[in-house]
Amino acid sequence: MFNTIAERSLHTRIARSVEAIRRSFVDNLFYVTGRTLENAAPLDHYTALAFTIRDRMLARLVSSDEFYKHQGAKTVAYLSLEYMLGPQLGNNILNLKLGDNVRQAMAELGLELETILEAEQEPGLGNGGLGRLAACFMDSLATLELPSIGYGIRYEYGVFEQSIKDGWQVEVADAWLRDGNPWELPRQRRYPVKFGGHLERYHDDERRLRIRWLPESIIYGVAYDTPILGYDVLKVNLLRLWKSEARKSFDLQAFNLGDYYGAVNDMVTAQNISKVLYPNDEPEAGRALRLRQQYFFVSCSLQDMIRLTLRDKGSLDYFPDRFVVQLNDTHPAIAIAEFLRLLIDAHQMEWDQAWDLTQRSFAYTNHTLLPEALETWPLDLIQRTLPRHLEILYEINRRFLDDVRIRFIDDPARLSRMSLIDEGPGDGVRRLRMANLACVGSMAINGVSEMHSELLKHTVLRDFHDLWPEKFQNKTNGVTPRRFIALANPPLAALIEEAIDGDWLRQLEKLQQLEPQADNSAFRLRWREIKHLAKQRLAEDIRRTCGISLDADTLFDVQVKRIHEYKRQHLNVLHIISLYHRLKHNPALDITPRTFIFGGKAAPGYRMAKLIIKLINAMADVINRDTQVNKTLKVVFVPDFNVKTSHAIYPAADLSEQISTAGKEASGTGNMKFTMNGALTIGTLDGANVEIREAVGEKNFFLFGKTVPQIDELRAAGYHPRDIYHQNEHLRFVIDLINSGLFSHGDKHLFRPLTDNLLDSDPFLVCADFQDYIDCQARVGLSYQDQEQWSRMSILNVARCSRFSSDRAIREYNADIWHLTPLPVETARV
Ligand code: NBG
């Protein structure tokens, strides 16, 4: 593109200048959106600026690409059915370090950068923590200059948009591509993916028995690449998402036979595969389309990796030197069977060698202990969809169980637990256990927090741990400080920048330098001012969107995450109602004024979670209207919690609610985002809370709740929540108030499914932890009254949070599993 280095760097400087950005913006406004400054709308401004920034990323993309081709370096292929990227424009400006110039260029045109950023529709290609983790990992991989490709699906509809009608969640389809997506580059690259049909046996030239799969249908996966910039490095990694298409847009043969509608139908069926992201927290059973999605994307991705290996290494024998395949949960685990199929059927490899390559290439991350969330697929569905894979799976299982038999003689129970096939718990439906498949095919198996990794070894994956202890590892999750501090909280980032030396956004350990500032009262004052500003900003957003006015001087007590019983939003609700109840009876009661903020989506088919949302809103309605208490208590449910709305929420929190039942939250990552923004945590000993508490110091963390061993004990002794209800007058008042109809216009039955569940079975120990939680909350309230002390604790939380950077997590994955070499790309900075 440029002949000399001098030419390149001249071009670079020009491209980054305020004037070049301004000109390029005006050009893009005209040539891309067909508008001028006079008649453009905010969305046009967004599009024009996005293209302006994209132009500046492309040179880096091209040089990274060329560089990689040249190197053929070992690359991690991250296979994930979800990527919750969040808005791209602001993040790309940040990573290019172009913030000041862009802001000024826009100002010269009479535009405000923040307003332009607001217009972006975020790609919500994930449900929650698992998808957001994948996005944080992409950011860190690029920043650490580690070669990587993220593979996934380019869903036409991401996670639904949530709106609240009459207190209930209403789901609205997320047509995120409607206004176009400036960040993606459609590629020519496409791969065929087969489904259904039957198998044929034949002999090859060397008279070996081979299998030919004659599918019922073939669809194509087309690559869409999104460049992922690292922070202030020249490296760009790829997120390669597959869109499904029909073999031809038009089946001429069918058309000639007059079956026009048949041809159209095939086209629609093919396109359906990448149509919509499935919600989690719902039983997967029988979701044929979901299985197709999983197979579709891993097949395309593996075909792509095989092509690259052959291109760069000349032989598939070197696959493990070219790729390591990280399975993000079991969703892509069918890749293990597909890899074998490709090697054996398409590349004529012998089983033993193919299996050896598989076991050296794959690694598996588990993200949940909830037994109901462990994926299984009915074998008859696999038979119908992937007949060849079923044979391969049987063969893997046969060989595997032979090994187990030898290793643990006389232990048939273990054999049936470890088998890839669940013979059916009496319902006669045989199922494929995806976690078992992932364990058998992988060289490394990891959990996502210390506690979760330990529990994995002793609970759901215990048998596998007995067999292969050396495969098991822990990789505690992390989150990117670029997005969750610098982008979400610029005033805090500016203060940190001022207070410490060095590139803290890349080396988060440098935050330690903040420690002494905890004792500096002038610094604490500024710390509080920044928090206050963030609270005012959030209050303003909420006033606009929900019409509720909040007081930024109150304690902001926040719980934002997917709505799930194990996360216990209802425990939080019980606390609020108990405060309300006490205040009503004693209006002079001296309690710390609080604003409770909730946000999160419930899976569309998860009725209890939806009822919890209704209860939060119903309670909010009553409390916010009650002039006797609404100076002291306020409750809001922020609709449509997503990455974009989260940017305003984390910085504004004083208190972070991490109150899951111990042993249920694999890690949590929201807990880390809050900590990084100076919120203190009220939490149980669960997931990464344990490590957060260790890191920030127990005095700077509000701990409550039963531990895992205590819960086991309680259960073993027989847990009777109704007894607690009878003994604990606070709990009784609260439950009775809910059932009195106060929050449901007199309807005494609306919330009965919820309260009955709590009193009859209470699977998540809400009643057992109730009193401890209430007491701990009282300590929180008192602590908050000493603002100096609170600020001290808040500063220490930030100073000690560096372990929760996704950079640290990625470094560990690399050191212990992937073994990639960082490759700094050296080209002109464009
Ligand atoms: C989620 C866990 C969280 C964890 C994220 C990322 C699933 C299946 N698991 O605790 O619930 O932080 O994964 O690891 O979504």
PDB file of C-alpha atoms and ligand atoms in Angstrom, residues 82 127-134 280-281 328-329 331 365-370 373 447-448 452 477 562 566-567 664-672 687-688, ligand 1:
ATOM      1  CA  GLU A  82     -22.310 -16.347  22.278  1.00  0.00           C
ATOM      2  CA  ASN A 127     -27.493 -14.065  27.022  1.00  0.00           C
ATOM      3  CA  GLY A 128     -25.299 -12.952  29.884  1.00  0.00           C
ATOM      4  CA  GLY A 129     -22.011 -13.628  31.614  1.00  0.00           C
ATOM      5  CA  LEU A 130     -20.827 -16.424  29.363  1.00  0.00           C
ATOM      6  CA  GLY A 131     -21.198 -14.337  26.204  1.00  0.00           C
ATOM      7  CA  ARG A 132     -19.762 -11.222  27.802  1.00  0.00           C
ATOM      8  CA  LEU A 133     -16.773 -13.216  29.044  1.00  0.00           C
ATOM      9  CA  ALA A 134     -16.082 -14.273  25.455  1.00  0.00           C
ATOM     10  CA  ASN A 280     -30.535 -19.974  28.223  1.00  0.00           C
ATOM     11  CA  ASP A 281     -32.110 -21.071  31.499  1.00  0.00           C
ATOM     12  CA  ASN A 328     -16.665 -22.207  25.642  1.00  0.00           C
ATOM     13  CA  ASP A 329     -18.943 -24.492  27.640  1.00  0.00           C
ATOM     14  CA  HIS A 331     -22.303 -25.765  23.299  1.00  0.00           C
ATOM     15  CA  THR A 365     -14.227 -24.606  29.961  1.00  0.00           C
ATOM     16  CA  ASN A 366     -17.173 -25.452  32.160  1.00  0.00           C
ATOM     17  CA  HIS A 367     -19.392 -22.532  33.212  1.00  0.00           C
ATOM     18  CA  THR A 368     -22.005 -24.020  35.455  1.00  0.00           C
ATOM     19  CA  LEU A 369     -22.670 -26.515  38.203  1.00  0.00           C
ATOM     20  CA  LEU A 370     -26.430 -26.388  37.926  1.00  0.00           C
ATOM     21  CA  ALA A 373     -27.952 -26.625  32.804  1.00  0.00           C
ATOM     22  CA  GLY A 447     -13.714 -24.077  35.892  1.00  0.00           C
ATOM     23  CA  VAL A 448     -14.039 -20.302  36.105  1.00  0.00           C
ATOM     24  CA  HIS A 452     -16.134 -23.566  41.085  1.00  0.00           C
ATOM     25  CA  ASN A 477     -12.710 -15.194  35.064  1.00  0.00           C
ATOM     26  CA  ARG A 562     -29.909 -12.274  34.530  1.00  0.00           C
ATOM     27  CA  TYR A 566     -30.234 -19.018  42.262  1.00  0.00           C
ATOM     28  CA  LYS A 567     -29.093 -15.394  41.986  1.00  0.00           C
ATOM     29  CA  LYS A 664     -24.434 -22.003  42.528  1.00  0.00           C
ATOM     30  CA  GLU A 665     -22.693 -19.086  40.790  1.00  0.00           C
ATOM     31  CA  ALA A 666     -19.779 -20.473  38.830  1.00  0.00           C
ATOM     32  CA  SER A 667     -17.913 -17.197  39.004  1.00  0.00           C
ATOM     33  CA  GLY A 668     -19.868 -14.085  38.217  1.00  0.00           C
ATOM     34  CA  THR A 669     -18.233 -11.255  36.305  1.00  0.00           C
ATOM     35  CA  GLY A 670     -20.585  -8.408  37.185  1.00  0.00           C
ATOM     36  CA  ASN A 671     -19.149  -8.666  40.707  1.00  0.00           C
ATOM     37  CA  MET A 672     -15.746  -7.743  39.200  1.00  0.00           C
ATOM     38  CA  GLY A 687     -17.969 -18.081  42.811  1.00  0.00           C
ATOM     39  CA  ALA A 688     -15.418 -15.338  42.413  1.00  0.00           C
TER      40      ALA A 688
HETATM   41  C1  NBG B   1     -22.122 -18.360  33.474  1.00  0.00           C
HETATM   42  C2  NBG B   1     -22.100 -18.449  34.999  1.00  0.00           C
HETATM   43  C3  NBG B   1     -21.406 -17.238  35.608  1.00  0.00           C
HETATM   44  C4  NBG B   1     -20.044 -17.051  34.963  1.00  0.00           C
HETATM   45  C5  NBG B   1     -20.204 -16.980  33.452  1.00  0.00           C
HETATM   46  C6  NBG B   1     -18.875 -16.851  32.756  1.00  0.00           C
HETATM   47  C7  NBG B   1     -23.467 -19.761  31.988  1.00  0.00           C
HETATM   48  C8  NBG B   1     -23.772 -21.148  31.553  1.00  0.00           C
HETATM   49  N1  NBG B   1     -22.582 -19.630  32.959  1.00  0.00           N
HETATM   50  O1  NBG B   1     -21.245 -17.446  36.986  1.00  0.00           O
HETATM   51  O2  NBG B   1     -23.405 -18.559  35.477  1.00  0.00           O
HETATM   52  O3  NBG B   1     -19.446 -15.877  35.430  1.00  0.00           O
HETATM   53  O4  NBG B   1     -20.810 -18.148  32.975  1.00  0.00           O
HETATM   54  O5  NBG B   1     -18.010 -17.855  33.144  1.00  0.00           O
HETATM   55  O6  NBG B   1     -23.997 -18.822  31.450  1.00  0.00           O
END
